[in-house]
Coordinates of C-alpha atoms in Angstrom, one line a residue:
X1 CA 58.5 45.4 82.3
X2 CA 59.9 48.0 84.7
X3 CA 56.4 49.5 85.2
X4 CA 55.1 46.1 86.2
X5 CA 57.8 45.8 88.9
X6 CA 57.0 49.3 90.2
X7 CA 53.3 48.4 90.2
X8 CA 54.1 45.2 92.1
X9 CA 56.2 47.2 94.6
X10 CA 53.3 49.7 95.2
X11 CA 50.8 46.8 95.8
X12 CA 53.3 45.2 98.2
X13 CA 53.7 48.5 100.1
X14 CA 50.0 49.0 100.5
X15 CA 49.3 45.4 101.6
X16 CA 52.3 44.9 103.9
X17 CA 52.0 48.3 105.6
X18 CA 48.5 47.4 106.7
X19 CA 49.5 43.9 107.7
X20 CA 52.3 44.7 110.1
X21 CA 51.2 48.2 111.3
X22 CA 54.6 49.9 110.8
X23 CA 55.1 53.6 111.4
X24 CA 58.2 54.3 109.2
X25 CA 58.0 57.1 106.7
X26 CA 56.4 56.8 103.3
X27 CA 59.7 57.0 101.6
X28 CA 61.1 54.1 103.6
X29 CA 58.0 52.0 102.9
X30 CA 58.6 52.6 99.1
X31 CA 62.3 51.7 99.5
X32 CA 61.5 48.5 101.4
X33 CA 59.1 47.4 98.7
X34 CA 61.4 48.2 95.8
X35 CA 64.4 46.6 97.5
X36 CA 62.4 43.4 98.1
X37 CA 61.2 43.3 94.4
X38 CA 64.8 43.9 93.1
X39 CA 66.5 41.4 95.4
X40 CA 64.0 38.5 95.0
X41 CA 63.7 39.1 91.2
X42 CA 67.5 39.0 90.8
X43 CA 67.8 35.8 92.9
X44 CA 64.8 34.3 91.0
X45 CA 66.4 35.0 87.7
X46 CA 69.9 33.9 88.7
X47 CA 68.9 30.7 90.3
X48 CA 66.0 29.5 88.1
X49 CA 64.8 31.6 85.1
X50 CA 68.1 31.6 83.2
X51 CA 68.1 27.8 83.3
X52 CA 64.4 27.3 82.4
X53 CA 62.5 28.7 79.5
X54 CA 58.9 28.9 80.6
X55 CA 56.0 31.1 79.7
X56 CA 53.6 29.8 82.4
X57 CA 53.3 31.0 86.0
X58 CA 53.7 27.9 88.1
X59 CA 54.9 26.9 91.6
X60 CA 58.2 28.6 91.1
X61 CA 56.3 31.9 90.4
X62 CA 54.3 31.6 93.6
X63 CA 57.5 30.8 95.5
X64 CA 59.0 34.0 94.1
X65 CA 56.0 36.1 95.3
X66 CA 56.1 34.4 98.7
X67 CA 59.8 35.2 99.0
X68 CA 59.2 38.8 97.9
X69 CA 56.6 39.3 100.7
X70 CA 58.9 37.8 103.3
X71 CA 62.0 39.8 102.2
X72 CA 59.8 43.0 102.1
X73 CA 58.8 42.3 105.7
X74 CA 62.5 41.9 106.7
X75 CA 63.3 45.3 105.0
X76 CA 60.4 46.9 107.0
X77 CA 61.8 45.5 110.2
X78 CA 65.3 46.7 109.3
X79 CA 64.2 50.2 108.6
X80 CA 62.1 50.2 111.8
X81 CA 65.1 49.1 113.9
X82 CA 67.4 51.8 112.5
X83 CA 64.9 54.6 112.2
X84 CA 66.5 57.4 114.5
X85 CA 63.2 59.2 115.0
X86 CA 61.9 58.6 118.6
X87 CA 58.3 57.7 119.3
X88 CA 55.9 59.1 121.9
X89 CA 53.6 57.2 124.3
X90 CA 51.0 56.8 121.5
X91 CA 53.5 55.8 118.9
X92 CA 53.6 59.3 117.3
X93 CA 56.9 60.5 115.7
X94 CA 58.7 63.1 117.8
X95 CA 61.1 64.4 115.1
X96 CA 60.9 67.9 113.8
X97 CA 61.7 66.8 110.2
X98 CA 61.0 63.7 108.1
X99 CA 63.6 64.6 105.5
X100 CA 66.2 61.7 105.6
X101 CA 69.0 63.9 104.3
X102 CA 68.5 66.6 106.9
X103 CA 68.2 64.0 109.6
X104 CA 71.4 62.3 108.5
X105 CA 73.2 65.6 108.5
X106 CA 71.9 66.5 111.9
X107 CA 72.8 63.0 113.2
X108 CA 76.3 63.4 111.9
X109 CA 76.7 66.8 113.6
X110 CA 75.4 65.4 116.9
X111 CA 77.7 62.4 116.7
X112 CA 80.7 64.5 116.0
X113 CA 79.9 66.8 118.9
X114 CA 79.1 63.9 121.2
X115 CA 82.5 62.3 120.5
X116 CA 84.1 65.7 121.1
X117 CA 82.3 66.0 124.5
X118 CA 83.3 62.4 125.5
X119 CA 86.9 63.0 124.5
X120 CA 86.9 66.2 126.6
X121 CA 85.4 64.4 129.6
X122 CA 88.0 61.5 129.3
X123 CA 90.9 64.0 128.9
X124 CA 89.9 65.7 132.1
X125 CA 89.6 62.4 133.9
X126 CA 85.9 62.6 134.5
X127 CA 85.1 59.0 133.7
X128 CA 87.8 57.8 136.1
X129 CA 86.7 60.1 138.9
X130 CA 83.1 59.1 138.5
X131 CA 83.8 55.4 138.8
X132 CA 85.7 55.6 142.2
X133 CA 84.0 55.4 145.6
X134 CA 82.8 58.8 146.9
X135 CA 84.8 60.5 149.7
X136 CA 85.8 64.1 150.4
X137 CA 89.0 63.7 148.5
X138 CA 87.4 62.0 145.5
X139 CA 84.6 64.6 145.5
X140 CA 87.2 67.3 145.2
X141 CA 88.9 65.5 142.2
X142 CA 85.5 65.0 140.6
X143 CA 84.6 68.7 141.1
X144 CA 87.7 69.9 139.3
X145 CA 87.3 67.4 136.5
X146 CA 83.6 68.3 136.0
X147 CA 84.4 72.1 136.0
X148 CA 87.2 71.8 133.5
X149 CA 85.1 69.6 131.3
X150 CA 82.1 72.0 131.3
X151 CA 84.4 75.0 130.6
X152 CA 86.1 73.2 127.7
X153 CA 82.7 72.2 126.2
X154 CA 81.4 75.8 126.6
X155 CA 77.9 76.9 125.5
X156 CA 75.0 75.5 127.4
X157 CA 77.3 73.1 129.3
X158 CA 78.6 76.1 131.3
X159 CA 75.0 77.2 131.9
X160 CA 74.2 73.7 133.1
X161 CA 77.1 73.8 135.5
X162 CA 75.9 77.1 136.9
X163 CA 72.5 75.5 137.5
X164 CA 74.2 72.5 139.2
X165 CA 76.1 74.9 141.5
X166 CA 72.7 75.8 143.1
X167 CA 71.7 72.1 143.9
X168 CA 73.2 71.8 147.3
X169 CA 70.4 69.4 148.1
X170 CA 72.0 66.8 145.7
X171 CA 75.7 67.6 145.3
X172 CA 78.4 67.6 147.9
X173 CA 79.9 71.0 149.0
X174 CA 83.2 70.4 147.1
X175 CA 81.3 70.2 143.7
X176 CA 79.0 73.2 144.6
X177 CA 82.0 75.4 145.4
X178 CA 84.0 74.4 142.3
X179 CA 81.0 74.8 139.9
X180 CA 80.3 78.3 141.4
X181 CA 83.5 79.4 139.7
X182 CA 82.1 78.8 136.2
X183 CA 82.0 82.0 134.2
X184 CA 80.2 82.3 130.9
X185 CA 82.3 84.0 128.2
X186 CA 79.9 84.8 125.3
X187 CA 80.8 86.8 122.2
X188 CA 78.7 89.7 121.4
X189 CA 76.6 90.0 118.2
X190 CA 77.9 92.3 115.6
X191 CA 76.1 95.5 114.5
X192 CA 75.2 93.9 111.2
X193 CA 73.6 90.9 113.0
X194 CA 71.6 93.2 115.3
X195 CA 70.4 95.2 112.4
X196 CA 69.4 92.0 110.6
X197 CA 67.4 90.7 113.6
X198 CA 65.6 94.0 114.0
X199 CA 64.8 94.3 110.3
X200 CA 63.5 90.7 110.2
X201 CA 61.5 90.6 113.5
X202 CA 60.1 94.1 114.1
X203 CA 56.7 94.8 112.8
X204 CA 57.8 98.3 111.6
X205 CA 61.2 99.7 110.6
X206 CA 63.5 100.4 113.5
X207 CA 63.6 104.1 113.1
X208 CA 59.8 104.3 113.2
X209 CA 59.6 102.5 116.5
X210 CA 62.7 103.8 118.3
X211 CA 63.9 107.3 118.7
X212 CA 67.3 105.9 119.8
X213 CA 68.8 102.5 119.7
X214 CA 72.2 101.8 121.2
X215 CA 74.1 99.2 119.2
X216 CA 76.5 98.6 122.1
X217 CA 74.8 95.9 124.3
X218 CA 74.3 96.3 128.0
X219 CA 74.9 92.5 128.4
X220 CA 75.3 89.4 126.4
X221 CA 74.4 85.8 127.4
X222 CA 74.2 82.4 125.7
X223 CA 70.6 82.9 124.7
X224 CA 70.1 86.6 124.1
X225 CA 71.6 90.0 124.1
X226 CA 70.3 93.2 125.7
X227 CA 70.3 96.7 124.2
X228 CA 69.0 100.1 125.6
X229 CA 66.7 102.1 123.4
X230 CA 64.1 104.9 123.5
X231 CA 60.6 104.5 122.1
X232 CA 59.5 107.1 119.6
X233 CA 56.0 107.1 121.1
X234 CA 56.2 108.8 124.5
X235 CA 60.0 108.9 124.6
X236 CA 60.1 106.1 127.2
X237 CA 63.4 104.3 127.8
X238 CA 63.2 100.6 127.2
X239 CA 65.5 97.5 127.1
X240 CA 65.3 95.4 124.0
X241 CA 66.3 91.8 124.4
X242 CA 67.2 90.0 121.2
X243 CA 67.4 86.2 120.6
X244 CA 70.6 85.0 119.1
X245 CA 70.1 84.0 115.4
X246 CA 71.8 80.7 115.6
X247 CA 70.5 79.7 119.0
X248 CA 67.9 77.1 117.9
X249 CA 70.3 74.8 116.1
X250 CA 73.1 75.2 118.7
X251 CA 70.7 74.7 121.5
X252 CA 69.1 71.6 120.0
X253 CA 72.5 70.0 119.4
X254 CA 74.1 70.9 122.7
X255 CA 71.1 69.9 124.8
X256 CA 70.8 66.6 123.0
X257 CA 74.5 66.0 123.7
X258 CA 74.1 67.1 127.3
X259 CA 71.3 64.6 127.9
X260 CA 73.4 61.9 126.2
X261 CA 76.4 62.8 128.3
X262 CA 74.3 62.6 131.5
X263 CA 73.1 59.2 130.4
X264 CA 76.7 58.1 129.9
X265 CA 77.7 59.4 133.3
X266 CA 74.7 57.6 134.9
X267 CA 75.8 54.3 133.4
X268 CA 79.4 55.0 134.5
X269 CA 78.6 55.9 138.1
X270 CA 76.1 54.7 140.7
X271 CA 76.5 58.0 142.4
X272 CA 75.3 59.9 139.3
X273 CA 72.3 57.6 139.1
X274 CA 71.4 58.1 142.7
X275 CA 71.4 61.9 142.5
X276 CA 69.3 61.7 139.3
X277 CA 71.9 63.3 137.1
X278 CA 70.0 62.3 133.9
X279 CA 66.8 63.8 135.3
X280 CA 68.6 67.0 136.1
X281 CA 69.9 67.3 132.6
X282 CA 66.4 66.6 131.1
X283 CA 64.8 69.2 133.4
X284 CA 67.5 71.8 132.5
X285 CA 66.9 71.0 128.8
X286 CA 63.2 71.6 129.1
X287 CA 63.7 74.9 131.0
X288 CA 66.2 76.3 128.6
X289 CA 64.0 75.5 125.6
X290 CA 61.3 77.6 127.2
X291 CA 63.7 80.5 127.6
X292 CA 64.2 80.7 123.8
X293 CA 60.6 81.8 123.3
X294 CA 60.3 85.4 124.6
X295 CA 56.5 85.1 124.5
X296 CA 56.7 82.7 127.4
X297 CA 58.9 85.2 129.3
X298 CA 56.4 88.0 128.6
X299 CA 53.6 85.8 129.9
X300 CA 55.7 85.1 133.0
X301 CA 56.2 88.8 133.6
X302 CA 52.5 89.5 133.3
X303 CA 51.5 86.6 135.7
X304 CA 54.0 87.4 138.4
X305 CA 53.1 91.1 138.2
X306 CA 49.4 90.3 138.6
X307 CA 50.0 87.9 141.5
X308 CA 51.9 90.7 143.4
X309 CA 49.4 93.4 142.7
X310 CA 48.4 93.7 146.4
X311 CA 51.8 92.7 147.8
X312 CA 53.1 94.5 150.9
X313 CA 56.7 94.0 149.8
X314 CA 56.7 96.8 147.2
X315 CA 59.3 95.2 144.9
X316 CA 59.4 96.7 141.4
X317 CA 58.8 94.5 138.4
X318 CA 59.4 96.2 135.0
X319 CA 56.5 96.6 132.5
X320 CA 56.6 94.5 129.3
X321 CA 55.5 96.1 126.0
X322 CA 53.8 92.9 124.7
X323 CA 52.4 94.7 121.7
X324 CA 56.0 95.4 120.5
X325 CA 57.4 91.9 121.5
X326 CA 57.3 88.5 119.9
X327 CA 59.1 85.2 120.2
X328 CA 62.5 86.6 119.3
X329 CA 62.3 90.2 120.6
X330 CA 61.3 91.4 124.1
X331 CA 60.8 95.1 124.9
X332 CA 60.8 95.9 128.6
X333 CA 60.7 99.0 130.7
X334 CA 64.2 100.4 131.4
X335 CA 64.9 100.8 135.1
X336 CA 68.0 102.8 136.1
X337 CA 69.9 101.0 138.8
X338 CA 72.6 98.4 139.5
X339 CA 72.7 94.8 140.6
X340 CA 72.3 94.0 144.3
X341 CA 76.0 93.5 144.6
X342 CA 76.7 97.2 143.8
X343 CA 73.4 98.5 145.2
X344 CA 74.8 98.7 148.7
X345 CA 76.4 102.0 147.8
X346 CA 73.1 103.5 146.7
X347 CA 71.4 102.4 149.9
X348 CA 74.2 103.8 152.1
X349 CA 74.2 107.1 150.2
X350 CA 70.4 107.5 150.7
X351 CA 70.5 106.3 154.3
X352 CA 68.2 103.3 153.6
X353 CA 68.5 100.3 155.9
X354 CA 70.1 97.3 154.1
X355 CA 68.3 94.9 156.3
X356 CA 64.9 96.4 155.4
X357 CA 65.6 96.1 151.7
X358 CA 66.9 92.6 152.1
X359 CA 63.7 91.6 153.9
X360 CA 61.5 93.2 151.2
X361 CA 63.2 91.1 148.5
X362 CA 63.3 87.9 150.6
X363 CA 59.6 88.3 151.6
X364 CA 58.6 88.9 148.0
X365 CA 60.1 85.6 146.8
X366 CA 58.7 83.7 149.8
X367 CA 55.3 85.3 149.1
X368 CA 55.5 84.0 145.5
X369 CA 56.4 80.5 146.7
X370 CA 54.1 80.0 149.6
X371 CA 51.0 82.0 148.6
X372 CA 51.0 82.8 144.9
X373 CA 52.2 79.6 143.4
X374 CA 54.3 81.2 140.7
X375 CA 57.8 82.4 141.6
X376 CA 61.1 83.7 140.2
X377 CA 63.2 80.5 139.7
X378 CA 66.6 82.2 139.3
X379 CA 67.0 85.2 141.7
X380 CA 70.8 85.4 141.4
X381 CA 72.5 88.8 142.0
X382 CA 72.3 89.8 138.4
X383 CA 68.5 89.4 138.4
X384 CA 68.0 91.5 141.6
X385 CA 68.5 95.2 141.1
X386 CA 68.6 98.2 143.4
X387 CA 67.1 101.3 141.6
X388 CA 68.5 104.8 142.0
X389 CA 65.8 105.7 144.6
X390 CA 66.7 102.5 146.6
X391 CA 63.7 100.5 145.5
X392 CA 64.5 96.8 144.9
X393 CA 63.5 95.2 141.6
X394 CA 63.3 91.7 140.0
X395 CA 64.4 91.2 136.4
X396 CA 64.5 88.4 133.9
X397 CA 61.5 86.1 134.2
X398 CA 62.7 83.6 131.6
X399 CA 62.7 80.9 134.2
X400 CA 59.8 80.7 136.7
X401 CA 58.4 77.9 138.8
X402 CA 54.9 76.9 139.5
X403 CA 53.5 75.1 142.6
X404 CA 50.0 73.7 143.1
X405 CA 48.0 74.4 146.3
X406 CA 48.8 70.9 147.7
X407 CA 52.5 71.6 147.4
X408 CA 52.2 75.1 148.8
X409 CA 50.4 73.7 151.9
X410 CA 53.0 71.0 152.3
X411 CA 55.8 73.6 152.2
X412 CA 53.9 75.6 154.8
X413 CA 53.6 72.5 157.0
X414 CA 57.3 71.8 156.5
X415 CA 58.2 75.3 157.7
X416 CA 55.9 75.1 160.6
X417 CA 57.3 71.7 161.6
X418 CA 60.8 73.2 161.4
X419 CA 59.8 76.1 163.6
X420 CA 58.2 73.7 166.2
X421 CA 60.8 71.0 165.7
X422 CA 58.0 68.5 165.3
X423 CA 59.1 65.2 163.7
X424 CA 55.6 64.1 162.7
X425 CA 54.7 67.4 161.0
X426 CA 58.0 67.5 159.1
X427 CA 57.7 63.8 157.9
X428 CA 54.1 64.3 156.8
X429 CA 55.0 67.4 154.8
X430 CA 58.1 65.8 153.4
X431 CA 56.3 62.8 152.0
X432 CA 53.9 65.1 150.1
X433 CA 56.9 66.9 148.5
X434 CA 58.8 63.9 147.2
X435 CA 57.9 61.6 144.3
X436 CA 56.1 58.5 145.6
X437 CA 57.9 55.2 146.1
X438 CA 56.5 51.7 146.4
X439 CA 58.3 51.0 149.7
X440 CA 58.8 53.8 152.2
X441 CA 60.6 53.1 155.5
X442 CA 58.5 55.5 157.6
X443 CA 59.9 54.3 160.9
X444 CA 63.5 54.7 159.7
X445 CA 62.7 58.1 158.3
X446 CA 61.0 59.2 161.5
X447 CA 64.0 58.0 163.5
X448 CA 66.4 59.8 161.2
X449 CA 64.4 63.1 161.4
X450 CA 64.3 62.9 165.2
X451 CA 68.0 62.3 165.4
X452 CA 68.7 65.2 163.0
X453 CA 66.5 67.5 165.2
X454 CA 68.5 66.5 168.3
X455 CA 71.9 66.9 166.5
X456 CA 71.1 70.4 165.4
X457 CA 69.0 71.6 168.3
X458 CA 71.9 73.2 170.3
X459 CA 74.3 74.1 167.5
X460 CA 75.1 77.7 168.2
X461 CA 76.9 78.1 164.8
X462 CA 73.7 77.9 162.8
X463 CA 71.4 75.0 163.7
X464 CA 68.9 75.9 161.0
X465 CA 71.4 75.8 158.1
X466 CA 72.8 72.6 159.5
X467 CA 69.4 71.1 159.7
X468 CA 68.6 71.9 156.0
X469 CA 71.9 70.4 154.8
X470 CA 71.2 67.3 156.9
X471 CA 67.7 67.1 155.6
X472 CA 68.9 67.1 151.9
X473 CA 71.5 64.5 152.7
X474 CA 68.9 62.3 154.4
X475 CA 66.6 62.6 151.4
X476 CA 69.3 61.2 149.2
X477 CA 70.1 58.4 151.6
X478 CA 66.5 57.2 151.6
X479 CA 66.3 57.3 147.8
X480 CA 63.8 60.1 147.7
X481 CA 63.7 62.9 145.1
X482 CA 61.7 66.1 145.1
X483 CA 59.1 66.8 142.5
X484 CA 60.8 69.0 139.8
X485 CA 58.7 72.1 140.7
X486 CA 59.4 71.6 144.4
X487 CA 63.1 71.1 143.7
X488 CA 62.9 74.4 141.7
X489 CA 61.5 76.2 144.7
X490 CA 64.3 74.9 146.9
X491 CA 66.8 75.9 144.2
X492 CA 65.3 79.4 144.1
X493 CA 65.7 79.7 147.9
X494 CA 69.3 78.5 147.8
X495 CA 70.1 81.0 145.0
X496 CA 68.3 83.7 146.9
X497 CA 70.4 83.0 150.0
X498 CA 73.6 83.9 148.1
X499 CA 71.9 87.0 146.7
X500 CA 70.8 88.2 150.2
X501 CA 74.3 87.8 151.6
X502 CA 75.3 90.7 149.3
X503 CA 73.1 93.0 151.4
X504 CA 73.4 91.2 154.7
X505 CA 76.5 89.0 155.3
X506 CA 75.0 87.5 158.4
X507 CA 71.9 86.4 156.5
X508 CA 70.4 83.1 157.7
X509 CA 67.9 81.4 155.4
X510 CA 66.1 79.5 158.1
X511 CA 66.0 82.4 160.6
X512 CA 64.5 84.7 158.0
X513 CA 62.1 81.9 157.0
X514 CA 60.9 81.6 160.6
X515 CA 60.5 85.3 160.8
X516 CA 58.4 85.3 157.7
X517 CA 56.2 82.5 159.1
X518 CA 55.7 84.3 162.3
X519 CA 54.7 87.5 160.5
X520 CA 52.3 85.6 158.3
X521 CA 50.8 83.3 161.0
X522 CA 47.3 83.8 159.7
X523 CA 48.2 82.5 156.2
X524 CA 50.3 79.6 157.6
X525 CA 47.9 78.6 160.4
X526 CA 44.5 80.1 159.7
X527 CA 43.2 79.1 163.2
X528 CA 44.8 82.0 165.1
X529 CA 41.5 83.4 166.6
X530 CA 38.2 82.0 167.9
X531 CA 36.3 83.3 164.9
X532 CA 38.8 81.6 162.5
X533 CA 38.5 78.4 164.5
X534 CA 34.7 78.5 164.2
X535 CA 34.9 79.3 160.5
X536 CA 37.4 76.4 159.9
X537 CA 35.3 73.9 161.9
X538 CA 32.1 75.0 160.0
X539 CA 33.8 74.5 156.6
X540 CA 35.1 71.1 157.6
X541 CA 31.7 70.0 158.9
X542 CA 30.0 71.1 155.7
X543 CA 32.5 69.0 153.7
X544 CA 31.7 66.0 156.0
X545 CA 27.9 66.3 156.0
X546 CA 27.3 64.2 152.8
X547 CA 29.5 61.4 154.3
X548 CA 27.8 61.6 157.7
X549 CA 24.3 61.3 156.1
X550 CA 25.3 58.2 154.2
X551 CA 27.1 56.6 157.1
X552 CA 24.0 54.9 158.8
X553 CA 22.9 53.3 155.6
X554 CA 26.4 52.1 154.9
X555 CA 26.8 50.6 158.4
X556 CA 23.4 48.9 158.1
X557 CA 24.5 47.4 154.7
X558 CA 27.8 46.3 156.1
X559 CA 26.1 44.6 159.0
X560 CA 23.8 42.7 156.7
X561 CA 26.7 41.5 154.6
X562 CA 28.5 40.4 157.7
X563 CA 25.5 38.5 158.8
X564 CA 25.2 36.7 155.4
X565 CA 28.9 36.1 155.1
X566 CA 29.1 38.1 151.8
X567 CA 32.1 40.3 152.5
X568 CA 35.0 40.0 150.2
X569 CA 38.2 42.0 149.7
X570 CA 39.6 42.7 146.3
X571 CA 43.4 43.3 146.3
X572 CA 45.3 42.7 143.1
X573 CA 47.9 43.9 140.7
X574 CA 45.3 44.3 137.9
X575 CA 43.2 46.9 139.9
X576 CA 45.5 49.5 138.3
X577 CA 44.5 50.2 134.7
X578 CA 48.1 50.9 133.7
X579 CA 49.3 47.6 135.0
X580 CA 46.4 45.7 133.4
X581 CA 47.1 47.5 130.1
X582 CA 50.8 46.7 130.3
X583 CA 50.3 43.0 131.0
X584 CA 47.5 42.7 128.3
X585 CA 49.8 44.2 125.7
X586 CA 52.7 41.9 126.3
X587 CA 50.4 38.8 126.6
X588 CA 48.9 39.6 123.2
X589 CA 52.4 40.0 121.7
X590 CA 53.4 36.7 123.3
X591 CA 50.3 35.0 121.8
X592 CA 51.0 36.4 118.4
X593 CA 54.6 35.2 118.6
X594 CA 53.3 31.7 119.7
X595 CA 50.8 31.5 116.9
X596 CA 53.4 32.7 114.3
X597 CA 55.8 30.1 115.5
X598 CA 53.1 27.4 115.4
X599 CA 52.1 28.3 111.8
X600 CA 55.8 28.2 110.8
X601 CA 56.4 24.8 112.4
X602 CA 53.2 23.2 110.9
X603 CA 54.0 24.7 107.5
X604 CA 57.6 23.3 107.5
X605 CA 56.1 19.9 108.4
X606 CA 53.6 20.1 105.5
X607 CA 56.4 21.0 103.1
X608 CA 58.6 18.2 104.3
X609 CA 55.7 15.7 103.8
X610 CA 55.2 17.1 100.3
X611 CA 58.9 16.4 99.3
X612 CA 58.1 13.4 97.1
X613 CA 56.0 15.5 94.7
X614 CA 57.6 17.1 91.6
X615 CA 58.7 20.7 91.9
X616 CA 56.3 22.1 89.3
X617 CA 53.4 19.9 90.3
X618 CA 50.5 21.8 91.9
X619 CA 49.1 20.2 95.1
X620 CA 47.0 21.5 98.0
X621 CA 49.5 20.5 100.6
X622 CA 52.2 22.8 99.2
X623 CA 49.7 25.6 99.0
X624 CA 48.9 25.3 102.7
X625 CA 52.5 25.0 103.5
X626 CA 53.6 28.1 101.8
X627 CA 50.6 30.1 103.0
X628 CA 51.4 29.0 106.5
X629 CA 55.0 30.3 106.1
X630 CA 53.7 33.6 104.9
X631 CA 51.3 33.9 107.9
X632 CA 54.1 33.0 110.2
X633 CA 56.4 35.6 108.8
X634 CA 53.8 38.3 109.0
X635 CA 52.9 37.5 112.6
X636 CA 56.5 37.2 113.8
X637 CA 57.8 40.3 112.1
X638 CA 54.8 42.3 113.3
X639 CA 55.7 41.2 116.9
X640 CA 59.3 42.2 116.3
X641 CA 58.4 45.7 114.9
X642 CA 56.1 46.4 117.8
X643 CA 58.8 45.4 120.2
X644 CA 61.3 47.8 118.5
X645 CA 58.7 50.6 118.7
X646 CA 58.1 50.0 122.4
X647 CA 61.8 50.2 123.0
X648 CA 62.0 53.5 121.2

């Protein structure tokens, strides 16, 4: 008897899974079918079979099967609604594991950590300070609350705060200054842990690869730890970067909580929504996940090195031993020196001009941004070194940014517009660097830019810096946001500004950018000579020739259509395929819901008309009535399941 029930459940699972198009796991489909068989059979026995002794399969049996199908559909819907696995744009499951026990365990850890983070935020008054209207006084209170909350949470929350401290384009000065005080206090790996990582990840035993390996780390961070070593082959000194063994689980949990916290803050505060706090958290999450794969960093080293092969800046980038590296170990050339903060002593000792070294580093980063398209995204003082011979060097390419040629050209035009103080050039470049909006107040933007230029034109205290701050503030007021890679370029420049001040306290980001543009006029404006002008004009003419050749025929065709009155203009919402697909999808769901409701209503009417017949009497009206209810249930629950999946 039990085998018959199991067989019935399997048949139900196969049929219903195809009918409603669910995407829950195989185990949950089995559970839904078994639960429906158990529940309906128990009810059927309790309400009917124990009072009637029958060996035949009559109307009551068909009613039992019908109820079983409908209850199974409801269980499918229930499992779909409470399935924690998110879905992608094509309905694919995005979870790393389908094991329900592991997912439940991970869910419990996330919820416990999430509650802990929320309690820390509330204890530090973050929710209260987010909700009040923004002013200099409230910004200061919010800054202190946010810093304390991030410090108490620790881990990647501190790293996120350090990234936020570079976003002066979005955050007020009070928050920037407060978050700049965040310090990461990371425990070092034990000798046993280091030995275990090396034994597990190296292709050969440690003693066969390294002549010496110092167990005392040079530095420790939230993601990895750095050790000095000497290769056995060639005796070259190297730096070995190790990925922390527990980083993947910790990172997955903390970043998930960070995004949830950002979503909570965005719901709590209109200000957090306006600055795109949730998008900042998501962007940070994606960037940090890349940093946990050292193969990506090795690739970044190679790409930046190749892009600067013919650079005039002569900034050193260490060599990566890719044949000795993998996802969890990175072996890099060791370069003897100190960070830029302590490098001034080396420069003074050797009689090297600090301003010259500062310009070499600055020009190297700007060359990457404006001309190469791949740039160091985090040039803070710890990642910029001064070697013993006074040569500047860039370290740690775990985070790099990439810009397309269109964005590079727009950044060039923006810098040229700032140099010429030309409102039209600045606005045209700016609109290419921000994410598109349906409605843009171009006249208002133009007026605001012209006013900003006038306000900062004669500011002797640093008009360029005042202009940049005003520009960032204006972008927020107009509801714009930079593309993530463009925001990364600005973030890199702002970080670089603080680094350059270590070498030159009077450093001005805009003044140095103008100097860079003047020294690279040919790259910024390739029409500096007559020959360049002729070459540019020739190239433009060659691009326009196909259009010019077709122009007479098109004009003749247009004239004929005007004469016949056949011209029509097509403007519509459905010209966009995405819009048409969206509307079509929801109309089809609405039609399915309407048809399901109609079947249900008609079926109930048929069964009410059939009320005067005996219960166990077979008749065609009851058959159609129950079949209609089944069809109605299938259609309506299918609509509900697809609605749930679209929400996920």
